[in-house]
Each structure stands twice: as structure tokens, then as C-alpha cells.
Coordinates of C-alpha atoms in Angstrom, one line a residue:
Y1 CA 97.6 127.1 59.3
I2 CA 99.7 130.1 58.4
L3 CA 97.6 132.5 60.5
I4 CA 97.8 130.2 63.5
G5 CA 101.5 129.6 63.0
L6 CA 102.1 133.4 62.9
Y7 CA 100.0 133.9 66.1
F8 CA 102.1 131.4 68.0
A9 CA 105.4 132.7 66.6
I10 CA 104.5 136.3 67.5
S11 CA 103.3 135.3 71.0
L12 CA 106.5 133.4 71.6
A13 CA 108.7 136.2 70.2
I14 CA 107.0 138.9 72.3
G15 CA 107.2 136.8 75.4
L16 CA 110.8 135.9 75.0
Y17 CA 111.9 139.5 74.0
A18 CA 110.0 141.2 76.8
G19 CA 111.2 138.6 79.4
R20 CA 114.9 138.8 78.4
R21 CA 115.7 140.5 81.7
S22 CA 113.7 138.1 83.8
G23 CA 116.7 136.0 84.8
K24 CA 118.2 138.7 87.0
G25 CA 116.4 137.7 90.2
Q26 CA 113.2 136.5 91.9
K27 CA 111.6 139.9 91.8
D28 CA 112.3 140.3 88.0
Y29 CA 111.0 136.8 87.3
F30 CA 107.8 136.8 89.4
L31 CA 107.0 140.5 89.5
A32 CA 108.5 141.9 86.3
G33 CA 110.8 144.0 88.4
G34 CA 107.8 145.8 90.0
S35 CA 107.8 148.1 86.9
T36 CA 104.6 147.2 85.0
P37 CA 102.5 150.2 83.9
W38 CA 98.8 150.1 84.8
L39 CA 97.5 149.6 81.3
L40 CA 99.6 146.6 80.7
A41 CA 99.0 145.1 84.1
G42 CA 95.2 145.6 83.8
T43 CA 95.1 144.2 80.2
S44 CA 97.0 141.2 81.3
M45 CA 94.3 140.6 84.0
V46 CA 91.6 140.7 81.4
A47 CA 93.5 138.4 79.0
T48 CA 94.1 135.9 81.7
T49 CA 90.3 135.5 82.3
F50 CA 89.8 134.7 78.6
A51 CA 90.7 131.1 77.9
A52 CA 89.6 128.4 75.4
D53 CA 86.5 127.7 77.6
T54 CA 85.4 131.3 77.7
P55 CA 83.8 131.7 74.3
L56 CA 82.2 128.3 74.6
A57 CA 80.7 129.1 78.0
V58 CA 79.5 132.6 77.2
T59 CA 78.0 131.5 73.9
G60 CA 76.2 128.7 75.7
L61 CA 74.8 131.2 78.3
V62 CA 73.6 133.6 75.6
R63 CA 72.1 130.9 73.4
G64 CA 70.2 129.5 76.4
G65 CA 69.2 132.6 78.2
G66 CA 70.0 135.6 76.1
I67 CA 72.5 138.4 76.9
A68 CA 71.0 138.7 80.4
A69 CA 72.3 135.3 81.3
N70 CA 75.7 136.9 81.7
W71 CA 74.6 138.3 85.1
I72 CA 76.0 135.0 86.5
W73 CA 79.4 136.6 86.2
W74 CA 78.6 140.3 85.6
S75 CA 77.7 140.3 89.3
F76 CA 81.5 139.9 90.0
A77 CA 81.8 143.6 89.4
A78 CA 80.6 144.3 92.9
G79 CA 83.6 142.5 94.5
G80 CA 85.8 144.0 91.8
V81 CA 84.9 147.6 92.9
L82 CA 86.1 146.8 96.4
T83 CA 89.3 145.4 95.0
V84 CA 89.9 148.6 93.0
F85 CA 89.2 151.2 95.7
F86 CA 90.1 149.4 98.9
F87 CA 92.4 146.5 98.4
A88 CA 94.6 147.3 95.3
R89 CA 96.7 149.9 97.1
L90 CA 97.1 147.5 100.1
W91 CA 98.3 144.7 97.9
R92 CA 100.9 146.9 96.3
R93 CA 102.0 148.3 99.7
S94 CA 102.5 144.9 101.2
G95 CA 105.7 144.2 99.2
L96 CA 104.8 140.5 98.7
T97 CA 105.9 138.3 95.8
T98 CA 102.7 136.2 95.7
D99 CA 99.3 136.4 97.3
L100 CA 99.8 133.3 99.4
E101 CA 102.6 135.0 101.3
F102 CA 99.9 137.2 102.8
L103 CA 98.8 134.3 105.0
E104 CA 102.1 134.4 106.9
L105 CA 102.1 138.2 107.0
R106 CA 98.6 138.2 108.4
Y107 CA 98.9 135.3 111.0
G108 CA 102.5 134.3 111.6
G109 CA 104.0 131.2 113.3
P110 CA 104.2 127.6 112.1
Q111 CA 100.4 127.3 111.8
A112 CA 100.4 130.1 109.2
A113 CA 103.3 128.5 107.3
F114 CA 101.3 125.2 107.3
L115 CA 98.2 127.0 106.1
R116 CA 100.2 128.6 103.3
G117 CA 101.6 125.3 102.2
A118 CA 98.3 123.5 102.3
K119 CA 96.6 126.3 100.3
A120 CA 99.4 126.2 97.7
L121 CA 99.0 122.5 97.3
Y122 CA 95.2 122.7 97.1
L123 CA 95.2 125.6 94.5
G124 CA 98.3 124.5 92.6
V125 CA 97.5 120.8 92.3
V126 CA 93.9 119.9 93.1
L127 CA 92.0 123.0 91.8
N128 CA 94.4 123.8 89.0
L129 CA 94.2 120.3 87.6
L130 CA 90.4 120.6 87.4
I131 CA 90.7 124.1 85.7
I132 CA 93.4 123.0 83.2
G133 CA 91.3 119.9 82.5
W134 CA 88.2 121.8 81.4
V135 CA 90.2 124.4 79.6
N136 CA 92.0 121.7 77.6
L137 CA 88.7 119.9 76.9
A138 CA 87.4 123.2 75.4
M139 CA 90.6 123.6 73.3
L140 CA 90.1 120.0 72.0
K141 CA 86.6 120.8 71.0
I142 CA 87.8 123.9 69.1
I143 CA 90.6 122.0 67.4
R144 CA 88.2 119.3 66.3
V145 CA 85.9 121.8 64.6
L146 CA 88.6 123.9 63.0
F147 CA 90.8 120.9 61.9
P148 CA 88.5 117.8 61.8
T149 CA 91.2 115.6 60.2
A150 CA 94.1 116.8 62.4
P151 CA 95.2 114.7 65.5
A152 CA 93.6 117.0 68.1
E153 CA 95.6 115.6 71.1
L154 CA 98.9 116.2 69.4
W155 CA 97.9 119.8 68.5
L156 CA 97.0 120.3 72.2
I157 CA 100.3 119.0 73.4
G158 CA 102.1 121.3 70.9
I159 CA 100.1 124.4 72.0
A160 CA 100.7 123.6 75.7
G161 CA 104.4 123.1 75.0
L162 CA 104.8 126.4 73.2
T163 CA 103.0 128.2 76.0
A164 CA 105.0 126.6 78.7
L165 CA 108.2 127.5 76.8
Y166 CA 107.8 131.2 76.9
V167 CA 106.2 131.3 80.3
M168 CA 109.1 129.3 81.8
F169 CA 111.8 131.5 80.1
A170 CA 110.1 134.9 80.1
G171 CA 108.7 135.1 83.6
L172 CA 105.8 137.5 84.4
R173 CA 107.3 140.3 82.2
G174 CA 107.1 138.2 79.1
V175 CA 103.7 136.8 80.1
V176 CA 102.2 140.3 80.5
A177 CA 103.5 141.4 77.1
A178 CA 102.2 138.3 75.4
D179 CA 98.8 138.8 77.2
A180 CA 98.5 142.3 75.7
F181 CA 98.9 141.0 72.2
Q182 CA 96.5 138.1 72.8
F183 CA 94.0 140.4 74.3
I184 CA 93.9 142.5 71.1
I185 CA 93.5 139.4 68.9
A186 CA 90.8 137.9 71.1
M187 CA 88.7 141.0 71.4
G188 CA 89.2 142.1 67.8
G189 CA 88.2 138.6 66.7
S190 CA 85.2 138.5 68.9
I191 CA 83.9 141.8 67.7
L192 CA 84.4 140.8 64.0
L193 CA 82.7 137.5 64.6
A194 CA 79.7 139.2 66.2
F195 CA 79.5 141.6 63.2
Y196 CA 79.7 138.9 60.6
A197 CA 77.3 136.6 62.5
D198 CA 74.7 139.4 62.5
Q199 CA 75.3 140.0 58.7
A200 CA 74.7 136.2 58.1
R201 CA 71.1 136.4 59.4
P202 CA 68.5 135.3 56.8
A203 CA 66.7 138.2 55.2
G204 CA 63.7 139.3 57.2
E205 CA 64.7 137.6 60.5
T206 CA 65.3 139.8 63.6
W207 CA 66.8 139.1 67.0
Q208 CA 64.2 138.4 69.7
S209 CA 63.9 141.2 72.3
S210 CA 64.3 138.6 75.1
T211 CA 67.7 137.6 73.6
L212 CA 69.0 141.2 73.4
S213 CA 67.6 142.3 76.8
F214 CA 70.3 143.5 79.3
W215 CA 68.2 142.7 82.3
P216 CA 66.7 139.2 83.2
D217 CA 62.9 138.9 83.0
I218 CA 62.1 139.5 86.7
Q219 CA 58.5 138.3 86.0
A220 CA 60.0 134.8 85.6
A221 CA 61.3 132.8 88.6
D222 CA 64.6 131.9 86.9
G223 CA 65.1 135.6 86.0
V224 CA 64.7 136.7 89.6
A225 CA 67.0 133.9 90.8
L226 CA 69.7 134.8 88.2
L227 CA 69.7 138.5 89.0
F228 CA 69.5 138.4 92.8
T229 CA 71.7 135.4 93.4
G230 CA 74.4 137.2 91.6
L231 CA 73.9 140.6 93.1
L232 CA 73.3 139.5 96.7
L233 CA 75.3 136.3 97.1
Q234 CA 77.6 135.2 94.3
W235 CA 79.8 138.4 94.2
W236 CA 81.2 137.8 97.6
A237 CA 80.9 134.0 97.8
A238 CA 82.4 132.9 94.5
F239 CA 86.1 131.9 94.5
Y240 CA 87.5 133.4 91.3
P241 CA 90.4 135.8 91.0
G242 CA 89.2 139.4 90.6
A243 CA 85.6 138.3 91.6
E244 CA 85.9 137.9 95.4
P245 CA 86.5 141.2 97.3
G246 CA 90.2 141.7 97.6
G247 CA 91.4 140.1 94.5
G248 CA 93.6 137.0 94.4
G249 CA 95.7 134.8 92.2
Y250 CA 96.7 136.4 88.9
V251 CA 94.9 139.7 89.7
A252 CA 96.9 140.2 92.9
Q253 CA 100.0 139.1 91.0
R254 CA 99.6 141.9 88.5
I255 CA 98.9 144.5 91.2
L256 CA 102.0 143.4 93.0
A257 CA 104.0 143.8 89.8
S258 CA 102.7 147.3 89.1
R259 CA 105.2 150.1 89.4
S260 CA 103.3 152.1 92.0
E261 CA 100.2 152.0 94.3
R262 CA 98.4 154.3 91.8
D263 CA 99.3 151.9 88.9
G264 CA 97.9 149.0 90.9
L265 CA 94.6 150.8 91.5
L266 CA 94.3 151.9 87.9
A267 CA 95.2 148.4 86.7
A268 CA 92.4 146.9 88.8
L269 CA 90.0 149.6 87.6
W270 CA 90.8 149.0 83.9
F271 CA 90.4 145.2 84.5
N272 CA 86.9 145.6 85.9
V273 CA 85.8 148.1 83.2
A274 CA 87.2 145.9 80.3
H275 CA 86.1 142.6 81.8

């Protein structure tokens, strides 16, 4: 309880302190004043892809199909490379505040304004409700394991309330700073967990080679499908920020908030390497 309390207190303090200048205008609030260094912007991209559902999903993949099962999302690197070396500079050069503004920049006229509004409603209401729903379900599962006697729903409401508090008051500047702290905690904790899980193996037991293999078994039909569906199809067909060529959503938002075109490119590069 003390550790979790400290975690939330530090996240809240970092977010509010870093975002204390976010009330000076729209650009400060949504783009952190366009002054975010590449390392901070890229780290924020990575941290944003890591939610409560991520450790559950990746653990399920590895348990069911070994490390190679991660090719279902490792294949996103192909689209990410295009984002880094072709689109990142163009996003920063556009001078936009959000990626949806690009629709009116690209097409123009009332039809473009209607398309922008329709896409905003679809992404912000329909799709986002589904995403927040499964992320919250994952968080409930984690809470029920960690604190089996605690009222999980009330914990979830408290967590969401604290998060909303610093996001609302701190703007993107505070969110990016809190993301950096949370990234260190998440990655450090994951590495420690992997180490101690390995140490907890019963004496004499070893990991199966199929579990540790980086590549899918291409002699098996599902291995071929896993590898080539990702490499040939999913990397350009999947709708996921940072996965589709061009970047979108929070990836584009961090590029737009970078302090220069070079920082936008390096942020996207660091995101793809780290992710």
C-alpha cells in the first residue's frame, strides 16, 4: 500500500509540477509549447503503449506460443520505420495541434470538416470506449490478484480519478513528464520480474527451446501464418498509433510537440527501438 501510494503521489506531483505552465494557451496545453526534447517525447510514446492490459496480453502470447508469438506486434516495426524516416519530419513541419486537423489541411471544404468531426466522434467515443473498457478490465484483474479483499471497483475509480486529475490540470507537458517516470518503473519492474521468475524455476528444469526461439517454427502452419501475416499484411493494415505507416494518435501528438523536426524524427526512432 505504501509503495503504490508513493507511486501515485510521485506521478501526480511530477505531472502537476511539469505542467504548471500549461495554462498559458492552447499550444502550451496540447503541445507542451512545442519544446519537448526527443528523448522525453519518444519515451512518452513507449510509455503510452504500456497499459494494464499489456503485461497480461504479452504474457498470454508467450505462454501460449513462446517468445516468437510476439511477431504479431513486432511486425509493426515495418510501419514504424516509415514513420521515422519519412513522416516524422512532415508531421512536425505541418504546424498542426492534433493529427485530426490534417484531414482539413489535406482535403479542405465542408466535407473535410465533416470527415474530421466524424472521425473524432468515432475515435473519441466509439473506439476509445472499447479500449478503455478492456484496459479497465485488465486493471480490475490485477487489483483482484494483488488485493483480494479490497473493493476492486472503488480502487479502479480512485486510480482513474487521480490520473484524470493530473492529465486535466497538467496538459501534455505534465503527461510526458509523468510518462517518463512510469516508463522507468514499468521497464525496471518487468526486468526484475523476469530475473526473479527465472530464479524461481525448480532445480534441474530448463526453458524449452521452442519457448525461447526468436523466430516462429516455419515448419508449422501456424508459425508460417504468424510470421508472414505480420510481415506482409498487418504492419500496414493494423490501426494502431505508431504501427500504421505515418503514425497517428499519441505518436503524432508527441512528434508535433517536439522542439524541432530533428527531435521529432529522433523521438519516433527511439520509440521504435525501445518499443
